[in-house]
Amino acid sequence: MDLLFLGTSAGVPTKARNVSATALIEASGSHWYLIDCGEGTQHRLLQTPLSIRDLRGIFITHVHGDHCFGLPGLLASAGMSGRTQPLDIILPAALHDWVRLGLTASDTYLPFEVRLLAVESLTDWRSETLQVSTVQLSHRVPSVGFVFTELNPEPRLDVQRLDAEGIPRGPLWGDLAKGLSVEYEGRTLHGRDYLRASRPARRVIVCGDNDNPELLAEAAKGADVMVHEATFTQAVVERTGATFGHSTAAQVARFAEAAGVRNLVLTHFSARYQGDPRRNPCIDDVRVEALAHYSGHLTLAQDLQRYHIGRDGCLVVVG
Amino acid sequence: MDLLFLGTSAGVPTKARNVSATALIEASGSHWYLIDCGEGTQHRLLQTPLSIRDLRGIFITHVHGDHCFGLPGLLASAGMSGRTQPLDIILPAALHDWVRLGLTASDTYLPFEVRLLAVESLTDWRSETLQVSTVQLSHRVPSVGFVFTELNPEPRLDVQRLDAEGIPRGPLWGDLAKGLSVEYEGRTLHGRDYLRASRPARRVIVCGDNDNPELLAEAAKGADVMVHEATFTQAVVERTGATFGHSTAAQVARFAEAAGVRNLVLTHFSARYQGDPRRNPCIDDVRVEALAHYSGHLTLAQDLQRYHIGRDGCLVVVG
């Protein structure tokens, strides 16, 4: 599984960072999922190997424009790319009419079905390989984190069960190993009942805006990677006196340390943090602040940077 | 007056070209007007000296997404920039609810008033220095061209009239020359009544999508610059058999030649035209086709290229 950041700036784009969007790419390397879709997400995609045709679902964390204003353009371009496969978009119910009206008012024809699902009532969304659930967060508006968990990773035949049920080795086992259903002595045997994951499922949490990381305490247990906003540093919040419903790097780092998060990826940085380390405040201030409280593997997300999450749960930069 | 192209691609963005947006900058150099606002227009602005605070009006030619999907993000960022001056947006009535809903659904607060005006009923919109009217064009949906005409360029005092009315030279004339109103012998004299343009007004037409350039015959008379789409070349249309309501370079060039247009700027090129001249079809095919039919000053617009329209109506590349 890979993470590819398409936008890591909070609120407004900068020359170096676009507004929020993150791609989660399946281990197969082609199918992928989009978490948040700020304006210009489709432009960022042009700089990646990802195709809109391989997109399996869009997940919007909350209603703020820097997380969803790229939806109409992305859908229109998907239509022009010739996509025909239905597309699920999980997003706040308050945005459904806006997405629909954008398509009708602009006379946009889509050759595929768009299924708008309310994030508020999402409990268990599944593709063939991933299960997605939500965690309620705290922000100026309702906001969620999405928890992506691999389904039945690298399944192998449950030989013990097959033997116990007296199902003879041979082509029958081969079909069951492929997940097929087979007939045997008047019974229908389903592959899924005889397949077992051969390793723990990887779990990745990609959070929306949030000023209370403690809300992730339960979900963070056993997560391999947590992607969380760190809009500000303590120094900036102390000077301005306002968080606007966001977290500081210190706050997220302290939580991740206490929760034992293996890989913490910070993103959604205020545009005030400059890339140039000689400027003040600069993005290194965020890193320094987080490292003072967190001893795990810390990453500051960069636009267009891709990270691989190994089967062992290690996060490494790709390319 | 300057033109600065923010997006010159048709339908979808490419790596080199964004979707439609054109800035018209007043001679003063700061106040400007935006014609069309495809997704990513605010990102393009980051690469120019233009400030959203100095934007005096937005003009949307038609409802298609590649001409308007950048509006919500541009407005939200204008709000965060601290703009307080009201902003007129002239756009198809079918988009008004979508713009409003985008702001409310995304919980976007704007510290300035947005005035949505229906392009269908626009007859005469004015800023201090420009007058704007529309020309009806022909496309798959209603589409217009916007005609920008300077108001009273470089005004000078009408000395003949002042003398005829017996208004004595002195500080009074100075105030009238500044456009102020003054009291004189019980009468109120308004500067605007005593100021006359000292040269012809420059006129620039920026068109929306259009498959019938002849509709511009009247407006093109006396225009200094006409910006028009040339989505396809003849060769491509002959191969694909479809124009989708667009013009070819040849069609626009022939019209401009017949109408005596001094400066023709082509834009809105299909993404199939490559920048690399060794590729086929390439953007040079558009130029070659237009030059075969047009003997005036031809320009193929490029993203982020700025053009100055001199007082003599000549168009020159800036920078």
XYZ file of C-alpha atoms in Angstrom:
638
model
C 0.000 0.000 0.000
C 1.196 3.484 -0.816
C 0.272 7.008 0.222
C 0.743 9.799 -2.312
C 0.146 13.323 -1.106
C -1.553 15.594 -3.632
C -2.009 18.602 -1.361
C -0.583 19.425 2.073
C -1.485 23.106 2.600
C -4.201 24.368 4.951
C -6.947 26.667 3.655
C -5.216 28.186 0.636
C -2.767 26.837 -1.938
C 0.812 28.077 -2.017
C 3.313 27.840 -4.862
C 4.719 24.630 -3.356
C 1.686 23.067 -1.683
C -1.857 22.527 -2.888
C -4.916 22.287 -0.645
C -5.911 18.929 0.842
C -5.953 15.672 -1.096
C -4.322 12.332 -0.356
C -4.229 9.196 -2.494
C -4.138 5.739 -0.915
C -2.961 3.200 -3.473
C -3.702 -0.516 -3.209
C -0.840 -3.004 -3.010
C -1.760 -4.051 -6.568
C -0.440 -0.660 -7.628
C -3.294 0.574 -9.784
C -6.580 0.905 -7.865
C -6.613 3.830 -5.510
C -8.741 5.906 -3.133
C -8.851 9.663 -2.730
C -9.204 11.283 0.677
C -10.323 14.905 0.321
C -10.349 16.735 -2.976
C -9.337 20.380 -2.709
C -9.380 22.573 -5.809
C -6.604 21.599 -8.202
C -6.504 17.928 -7.211
C -7.002 16.903 -10.843
C -4.068 19.155 -11.788
C -1.836 17.408 -9.236
C -2.907 14.021 -10.624
C -1.439 15.012 -14.012
C 1.956 14.925 -12.293
C 1.494 11.370 -10.974
C 1.060 7.951 -12.602
C -2.463 7.708 -11.132
C -5.416 7.472 -13.523
C -8.912 8.739 -12.712
C -10.183 5.539 -14.310
C -8.587 3.462 -11.542
C -10.075 5.561 -8.735
C -12.228 3.291 -6.538
C -13.761 5.788 -4.120
C -13.583 9.377 -2.860
C -13.779 10.160 0.853
C -14.378 13.733 2.020
C -13.596 14.439 5.682
C -15.632 17.644 6.108
C -17.394 20.441 4.230
C -14.654 23.097 4.124
C -13.823 24.207 0.593
C -10.120 23.402 0.773
C -11.165 19.759 1.157
C -13.895 19.482 -1.503
C -13.867 22.288 -4.115
C -11.938 20.072 -6.542
C -14.816 17.583 -6.842
C -16.776 19.127 -9.768
C -13.697 19.444 -11.980
C -12.391 16.000 -11.088
C -15.746 14.432 -11.979
C -16.031 16.357 -15.256
C -12.520 15.309 -16.286
C -13.245 11.702 -15.264
C -16.228 11.869 -17.604
C -14.096 13.177 -20.453
C -11.514 10.434 -19.777
C -14.147 7.884 -20.764
C -14.571 6.336 -17.320
C -17.648 4.101 -17.177
C -17.276 2.383 -13.802
C -19.571 3.714 -11.041
C -17.851 5.907 -8.457
C -18.756 6.069 -4.770
C -18.224 9.436 -3.109
C -18.521 9.392 0.663
C -19.039 12.976 1.804
C -21.030 15.120 4.228
C -24.732 15.166 3.332
C -24.573 18.993 3.233
C -22.432 18.754 0.085
C -24.614 16.326 -1.888
C -26.891 18.959 -3.444
C -23.913 21.162 -4.270
C -22.192 18.340 -6.164
C -25.402 17.454 -8.021
C -26.184 21.087 -8.854
C -22.627 21.650 -10.085
C -23.052 18.867 -12.618
C -26.521 19.890 -13.816
C -25.960 23.676 -13.853
C -22.742 23.226 -15.856
C -24.450 20.826 -18.253
C -21.850 18.170 -17.437
C -22.566 14.712 -18.784
C -20.932 11.826 -16.941
C -20.775 8.431 -18.672
C -20.582 6.757 -15.246
C -22.790 6.606 -12.179
C -21.862 8.811 -9.220
C -23.127 7.391 -5.942
C -23.192 10.014 -3.213
C -23.108 8.404 0.240
C -23.494 10.367 3.472
C -20.348 10.150 5.562
C -22.530 10.665 8.636
C -24.084 7.228 8.221
C -21.039 5.355 6.925
C -20.300 2.333 9.048
C -18.610 -0.153 6.777
C -17.676 0.611 3.171
C -15.794 -2.097 1.301
C -13.959 -2.570 -1.934
C -12.574 -5.991 -2.837
C -9.460 -5.396 -0.808
C -10.171 -2.652 1.730
C -12.662 -1.891 4.460
C -13.258 1.740 5.436
C -14.794 3.116 8.615
C -14.852 6.540 10.250
C -13.795 8.177 13.503
C -15.569 11.326 14.655
C -13.189 14.234 15.162
C -13.566 17.767 16.535
C -13.460 20.856 14.319
C -15.494 24.007 13.600
C -17.758 21.753 11.526
C -18.285 17.964 11.811
C -15.144 16.201 10.618
C -14.023 12.577 10.437
C -10.948 10.447 10.053
C -11.124 7.522 7.641
C -9.705 4.174 8.784
C -8.567 1.979 5.887
C -8.033 -1.679 6.799
C -6.874 -4.390 4.405
C -9.374 -7.190 3.934
C -7.994 -10.704 4.214
C -4.450 -9.833 3.151
C -2.609 -12.481 1.127
C -5.174 -15.216 1.785
C -4.054 -18.848 1.999
C -6.109 -22.035 2.178
C -7.117 -23.170 5.653
C -5.680 -26.654 5.199
C -6.675 -27.738 8.695
C -10.326 -27.006 8.005
C -10.257 -28.634 4.566
C -8.719 -31.763 6.058
C -11.142 -31.734 8.972
C -14.072 -31.577 6.545
C -12.562 -34.352 4.453
C -12.320 -32.305 1.261
C -9.741 -34.073 -0.895
C -6.632 -32.332 -2.196
C -6.516 -31.650 -5.939
C -8.180 -29.278 -8.421
C -10.957 -28.591 -5.870
C -8.457 -26.951 -3.517
C -7.046 -24.957 -6.418
C -10.462 -23.473 -7.185
C -11.146 -22.672 -3.528
C -7.709 -21.016 -3.288
C -8.810 -18.703 -6.113
C -11.896 -17.762 -4.085
C -14.241 -19.678 -6.405
C -17.313 -21.649 -5.356
C -17.295 -25.385 -6.156
C -19.714 -28.314 -5.893
C -18.619 -31.276 -3.788
C -20.817 -34.228 -2.850
C -23.998 -32.189 -3.188
C -22.662 -29.215 -1.156
C -21.578 -25.813 -2.440
C -18.223 -24.824 -0.984
C -17.258 -21.127 -1.078
C -13.626 -20.188 -1.387
C -14.024 -17.294 1.032
C -14.905 -19.757 3.811
C -11.607 -21.624 3.373
C -9.237 -18.685 2.984
C -7.364 -17.127 5.884
C -5.204 -13.976 5.956
C -1.568 -15.008 6.122
C -0.437 -11.829 7.858
C -1.983 -9.008 9.909
C -4.004 -6.477 7.895
C -2.341 -3.100 7.404
C -4.337 -0.199 8.810
C -3.986 3.449 7.782
C -5.889 6.374 9.307
C -6.243 9.554 7.266
C -7.792 12.301 9.378
C -9.729 15.427 8.572
C -9.221 18.681 10.439
C -9.233 18.078 14.188
C -8.362 19.926 17.374
C -8.598 16.907 19.674
C -6.288 14.006 18.738
C -7.437 12.052 21.830
C -10.579 11.186 19.868
C -8.364 8.830 17.858
C -7.264 6.818 20.903
C -9.299 3.727 20.035
C -8.685 3.808 16.258
C -4.955 4.398 16.669
C -4.524 1.070 18.452
C -2.873 -1.244 15.972
C -2.771 1.355 13.194
C 0.364 1.252 11.081
C 0.148 4.851 9.894
C -1.714 7.907 11.128
C -1.979 10.926 8.817
C -3.039 13.961 10.860
C -3.118 17.699 10.411
C -0.590 19.922 12.198
C -1.807 23.282 10.987
C 0.145 25.303 13.533
C 3.063 25.197 15.931
C 2.682 26.125 19.597
C 4.689 29.309 19.067
C 2.292 30.568 16.409
C -0.817 29.694 18.438
C 0.625 31.449 21.492
C 1.262 34.550 19.393
C -2.077 34.616 17.527
C -4.197 33.170 20.325
C -6.356 31.186 17.892
C -6.385 27.592 16.615
C -9.527 27.799 14.426
C -10.311 24.226 15.439
C -6.888 22.903 14.424
C -4.091 21.007 16.154
C -0.510 21.993 16.829
C 2.378 19.716 15.962
C 3.124 19.294 19.681
C -0.438 18.244 20.458
C -0.531 15.558 17.746
C 2.974 14.343 18.570
C 2.179 13.931 22.259
C -0.930 11.939 21.422
C 0.904 9.726 18.899
C 3.653 9.036 21.441
C 1.168 8.046 24.147
C -0.870 5.921 21.736
C 2.203 4.156 20.393
C 1.578 5.182 16.758
C 4.415 3.663 14.683
C 4.288 6.084 11.769
C 2.994 9.601 12.191
C 2.566 11.663 9.022
C 1.820 15.355 9.554
C 0.124 17.409 6.857
C -2.235 20.420 6.325
C 0.327 23.055 7.228
C -0.618 26.703 7.489
C 0.628 28.609 4.440
C 2.734 30.746 6.788
C 5.312 27.943 7.181
C 7.909 28.594 4.515
C 9.890 25.922 2.731
C 13.061 28.007 3.016
C 14.646 27.195 6.422
C 16.036 30.755 6.652
C 12.490 32.161 6.758
C 10.412 32.452 9.920
C 8.202 30.573 10.616
C 9.436 27.689 8.460
C 8.281 24.136 7.987
C 11.249 22.846 9.990
C 9.700 24.481 13.060
C 6.858 21.969 12.730
C 9.319 19.069 12.548
C 11.369 20.246 15.509
C 8.254 20.726 17.620
C 6.876 17.274 16.779
C 10.211 15.520 17.395
C 10.367 16.993 20.890
C 7.315 14.914 21.832
C 7.345 11.877 19.537
C 9.955 9.128 19.271
C 8.338 7.059 16.488
C 8.808 7.469 12.749
C 7.861 11.045 11.909
C 7.144 12.279 8.381
C 6.151 15.743 7.203
C 4.091 15.180 4.061
C 5.166 16.930 0.874
C 3.108 17.443 -2.243
C 3.684 14.686 -4.806
C 5.784 12.639 -2.391
C 4.897 8.938 -2.357
C 5.383 6.641 0.620
C 5.249 2.845 0.671
C 3.784 1.040 3.647
C 5.522 -2.334 3.731
C 3.918 -5.594 4.845
C 5.818 -5.091 8.073
C 4.129 -1.714 8.578
C 7.281 0.292 7.820
C 6.813 3.565 5.961
C 9.460 4.414 3.375
C 9.778 7.159 0.768
C 9.342 5.877 -2.784
C 11.455 7.189 -5.650
C -4.249 47.852 -20.792
C -2.815 44.366 -20.521
C -4.100 40.859 -21.100
C -2.664 38.056 -18.960
C -3.700 34.528 -19.837
C -4.273 32.269 -16.836
C -5.589 29.262 -18.749
C -5.662 28.430 -22.463
C -6.723 24.764 -22.603
C -10.156 23.512 -23.655
C -12.147 21.200 -21.382
C -9.374 19.684 -19.291
C -6.107 21.030 -17.909
C -2.778 19.769 -19.269
C 0.633 19.994 -17.655
C 1.343 23.216 -19.594
C -2.105 24.772 -19.921
C -4.864 25.329 -17.406
C -8.566 25.581 -18.252
C -10.049 28.951 -19.214
C -9.294 32.208 -17.419
C -8.087 35.541 -18.754
C -7.139 38.671 -16.822
C -7.671 42.134 -18.308
C -5.566 44.670 -16.423
C -6.339 48.392 -16.379
C -3.796 50.857 -17.686
C -3.206 51.916 -14.058
C -1.576 48.497 -13.617
C -3.358 47.274 -10.499
C -7.133 46.972 -10.950
C -8.118 44.034 -13.106
C -11.026 41.984 -14.438
C -11.295 38.212 -14.766
C -12.979 36.609 -17.744
C -13.884 32.975 -16.981
C -12.596 31.156 -13.950
C -11.781 27.509 -14.591
C -10.598 25.299 -11.731
C -7.100 26.278 -10.647
C -7.386 29.944 -11.604
C -6.392 30.969 -8.071
C -3.333 28.709 -8.371
C -2.292 30.443 -11.589
C -2.708 33.824 -9.889
C -0.028 32.831 -7.381
C 2.415 32.917 -10.297
C 1.482 36.463 -11.315
C 1.741 39.886 -9.668
C -2.074 40.147 -9.605
C -3.825 40.392 -6.231
C -7.361 39.139 -5.582
C -7.882 42.335 -3.602
C -7.514 44.409 -6.785
C -10.022 42.334 -8.768
C -12.856 44.607 -9.914
C -15.241 42.119 -11.543
C -15.594 38.529 -12.756
C -17.251 37.755 -16.092
C -18.268 34.175 -16.928
C -19.019 33.478 -20.596
C -21.075 30.267 -20.166
C -21.947 27.475 -17.742
C -19.396 24.819 -18.745
C -17.234 23.686 -15.831
C -13.901 24.495 -17.474
C -15.010 28.148 -17.416
C -16.445 28.419 -13.881
C -15.389 25.615 -11.500
C -12.649 27.814 -10.046
C -15.152 30.319 -8.627
C -15.801 28.797 -5.163
C -12.102 28.449 -4.368
C -11.235 31.904 -5.688
C -13.954 33.469 -3.541
C -12.921 31.534 -0.432
C -9.286 32.572 -0.873
C -10.343 36.185 -1.525
C -12.149 36.018 1.815
C -9.058 34.712 3.582
C -6.960 37.443 1.936
C -8.962 39.998 3.897
C -10.721 41.548 0.916
C -13.587 43.791 1.997
C -14.587 45.518 -1.251
C -17.801 44.207 -2.876
C -17.264 42.003 -5.922
C -19.558 41.841 -8.942
C -19.762 38.486 -10.681
C -21.525 38.539 -14.023
C -22.463 34.949 -14.864
C -25.266 32.819 -16.299
C -28.296 32.773 -13.998
C -28.135 28.946 -13.964
C -24.915 29.173 -11.936
C -26.118 31.600 -9.257
C -27.594 28.985 -6.917
C -24.543 26.773 -7.358
C -22.206 29.593 -6.299
C -24.398 30.472 -3.323
C -24.802 26.848 -2.242
C -21.049 26.269 -2.526
C -20.421 29.052 -0.037
C -23.125 28.035 2.440
C -22.604 24.258 2.242
C -18.860 24.697 2.796
C -19.464 27.097 5.689
C -17.391 29.739 3.903
C -17.485 33.206 5.432
C -16.717 36.091 3.096
C -15.874 39.485 4.609
C -17.064 41.157 1.400
C -20.313 41.306 -0.539
C -20.636 39.105 -3.627
C -23.111 40.535 -6.137
C -24.276 37.917 -8.608
C -25.557 39.530 -11.814
C -27.204 37.578 -14.622
C -25.149 37.765 -17.802
C -28.386 37.264 -19.731
C -29.620 40.711 -18.722
C -26.307 42.572 -18.769
C -26.469 45.589 -21.018
C -24.005 48.064 -19.600
C -21.720 47.304 -16.663
C -19.248 49.999 -15.685
C -16.270 50.458 -13.438
C -14.600 53.859 -13.146
C -12.557 53.250 -16.260
C -14.255 50.521 -18.305
C -17.617 49.778 -19.829
C -18.578 46.156 -20.477
C -21.261 44.789 -22.785
C -21.971 41.371 -24.268
C -22.301 39.732 -27.682
C -24.405 36.589 -28.018
C -22.433 33.681 -29.435
C -23.338 30.151 -30.548
C -22.358 27.059 -28.566
C -23.944 23.912 -27.093
C -25.198 26.172 -24.290
C -25.783 29.949 -24.341
C -22.412 31.713 -24.501
C -21.303 35.329 -24.773
C -18.325 37.453 -25.651
C -17.505 40.388 -23.373
C -16.647 43.710 -24.967
C -14.445 45.914 -22.785
C -14.317 49.561 -23.816
C -12.277 52.237 -22.086
C -14.361 55.057 -20.633
C -13.198 58.561 -21.402
C -9.526 57.673 -21.883
C -7.009 60.264 -20.707
C -9.620 62.953 -20.194
C -8.720 66.606 -20.752
C -10.691 69.731 -19.926
C -13.072 70.930 -22.628
C -11.593 74.432 -22.698
C -13.981 75.597 -25.428
C -17.014 74.759 -23.302
C -15.528 76.287 -20.153
C -14.777 79.508 -22.000
C -18.200 79.520 -23.677
C -19.844 79.220 -20.249
C -17.637 81.966 -18.870
C -16.047 79.832 -16.157
C -12.822 81.596 -15.184
C -9.457 79.868 -15.347
C -7.806 79.071 -12.008
C -8.263 76.584 -9.142
C -11.836 75.922 -10.356
C -10.526 74.412 -13.597
C -8.021 72.355 -11.603
C -10.817 70.782 -9.541
C -12.934 70.086 -12.621
C -9.892 68.500 -14.313
C -9.707 66.062 -11.370
C -13.359 65.145 -11.982
C -14.544 66.915 -8.827
C -17.794 68.863 -8.441
C -17.497 72.566 -7.584
C -19.807 75.437 -6.714
C -19.703 78.480 -8.978
C -22.108 81.396 -8.824
C -24.867 79.295 -7.266
C -24.447 76.412 -9.755
C -22.898 72.990 -9.166
C -20.453 72.145 -11.907
C -19.496 68.455 -12.361
C -16.046 67.622 -13.631
C -17.405 64.759 -15.777
C -19.370 67.313 -17.851
C -16.198 69.225 -18.743
C -13.860 66.316 -19.479
C -13.321 64.898 -22.965
C -11.357 61.812 -24.024
C -8.097 62.876 -25.649
C -7.722 59.735 -27.759
C -9.962 56.908 -29.042
C -11.021 54.356 -26.414
C -9.333 50.982 -26.641
C -11.722 48.084 -27.141
C -11.006 44.429 -26.340
C -13.364 41.512 -26.968
C -12.889 38.332 -24.964
C -15.160 35.589 -26.288
C -16.612 32.462 -24.776
C -16.923 29.223 -26.694
C -18.417 29.827 -30.124
C -18.898 27.964 -33.386
C -20.030 31.008 -35.417
C -17.529 33.897 -35.474
C -19.807 35.862 -37.851
C -21.914 36.732 -34.795
C -19.059 39.076 -33.841
C -19.261 41.097 -37.071
C -20.758 44.184 -35.442
C -18.695 44.084 -32.237
C -15.434 43.483 -34.087
C -15.744 46.827 -35.900
C -13.224 49.119 -34.298
C -12.033 46.535 -31.786
C -8.329 46.614 -31.093
C -8.057 43.029 -29.924
C -10.273 39.975 -30.317
C -9.595 36.948 -28.094
C -11.384 33.927 -29.543
C -11.310 30.173 -29.097
C -9.707 27.963 -31.739
C -10.355 24.605 -30.143
C -9.577 22.563 -33.244
C -7.867 22.671 -36.626
C -9.688 21.734 -39.817
C -7.640 18.542 -40.136
C -8.779 17.297 -36.742
C -12.431 18.173 -37.357
C -12.335 16.416 -40.712
C -10.922 13.305 -39.041
C -13.241 13.264 -36.012
C -16.295 14.699 -37.755
C -17.296 16.707 -34.670
C -16.810 20.292 -33.479
C -18.826 20.101 -30.224
C -19.935 23.682 -30.841
C -16.378 24.996 -31.275
C -14.497 26.881 -33.980
C -11.488 25.882 -36.012
C -8.475 28.150 -36.385
C -9.270 28.581 -40.085
C -12.842 29.642 -39.384
C -11.842 32.330 -36.860
C -8.945 33.524 -39.005
C -11.148 33.934 -42.070
C -13.653 35.944 -40.059
C -10.970 38.151 -38.493
C -9.454 38.821 -41.912
C -12.810 39.832 -43.396
C -13.720 41.971 -40.371
C -10.356 43.724 -40.365
C -9.473 42.689 -36.800
C -6.041 44.188 -36.030
C -5.009 41.791 -33.297
C -6.381 38.251 -33.162
C -5.514 36.199 -30.102
C -6.421 32.516 -30.284
C -6.911 30.441 -27.124
C -8.873 27.450 -25.709
C -6.885 24.810 -27.554
C -7.880 21.166 -27.415
C -5.538 19.243 -25.101
C -4.548 17.098 -28.091
C -2.331 19.905 -29.494
C 1.121 19.227 -28.069
C 3.671 21.896 -27.231
C 6.439 19.779 -28.759
C 6.545 20.587 -32.510
C 7.697 17.022 -33.266
C 4.400 15.641 -31.950
C 1.234 15.370 -34.020
C -1.053 17.264 -33.794
C 0.955 20.120 -32.296
C 0.102 23.686 -31.402
C 2.030 24.961 -34.426
C -0.626 23.338 -36.640
C -3.082 25.876 -35.199
C -0.746 28.765 -36.001
C -0.052 27.579 -39.538
C -3.758 27.112 -40.243
C -4.668 30.575 -38.932
C -1.855 32.316 -40.813
C -3.107 30.849 -44.086
C -6.283 32.935 -43.728
C -5.310 35.975 -41.635
C -2.815 38.712 -42.438
C -3.167 40.779 -39.261
C -1.250 40.373 -36.001
C -1.814 36.797 -34.839
C -1.057 35.574 -31.335
C -1.521 32.099 -29.859
C -2.148 32.663 -26.161
C 0.092 30.901 -23.670
C -0.545 30.400 -19.988
C 1.019 33.153 -17.860
C 1.982 35.188 -20.922
C 1.188 38.890 -20.592
C 0.435 41.205 -23.517
C 0.315 44.993 -23.500
C -2.220 46.804 -25.644
C -0.644 50.168 -26.397
C -2.518 53.449 -26.780
C -2.068 52.943 -30.510
C -3.842 49.577 -30.305
C -0.672 47.544 -30.873
C -0.356 44.282 -28.976
C 3.096 43.414 -27.662
C 4.410 40.672 -25.403
C 5.428 41.940 -21.970
C 8.504 40.613 -20.192
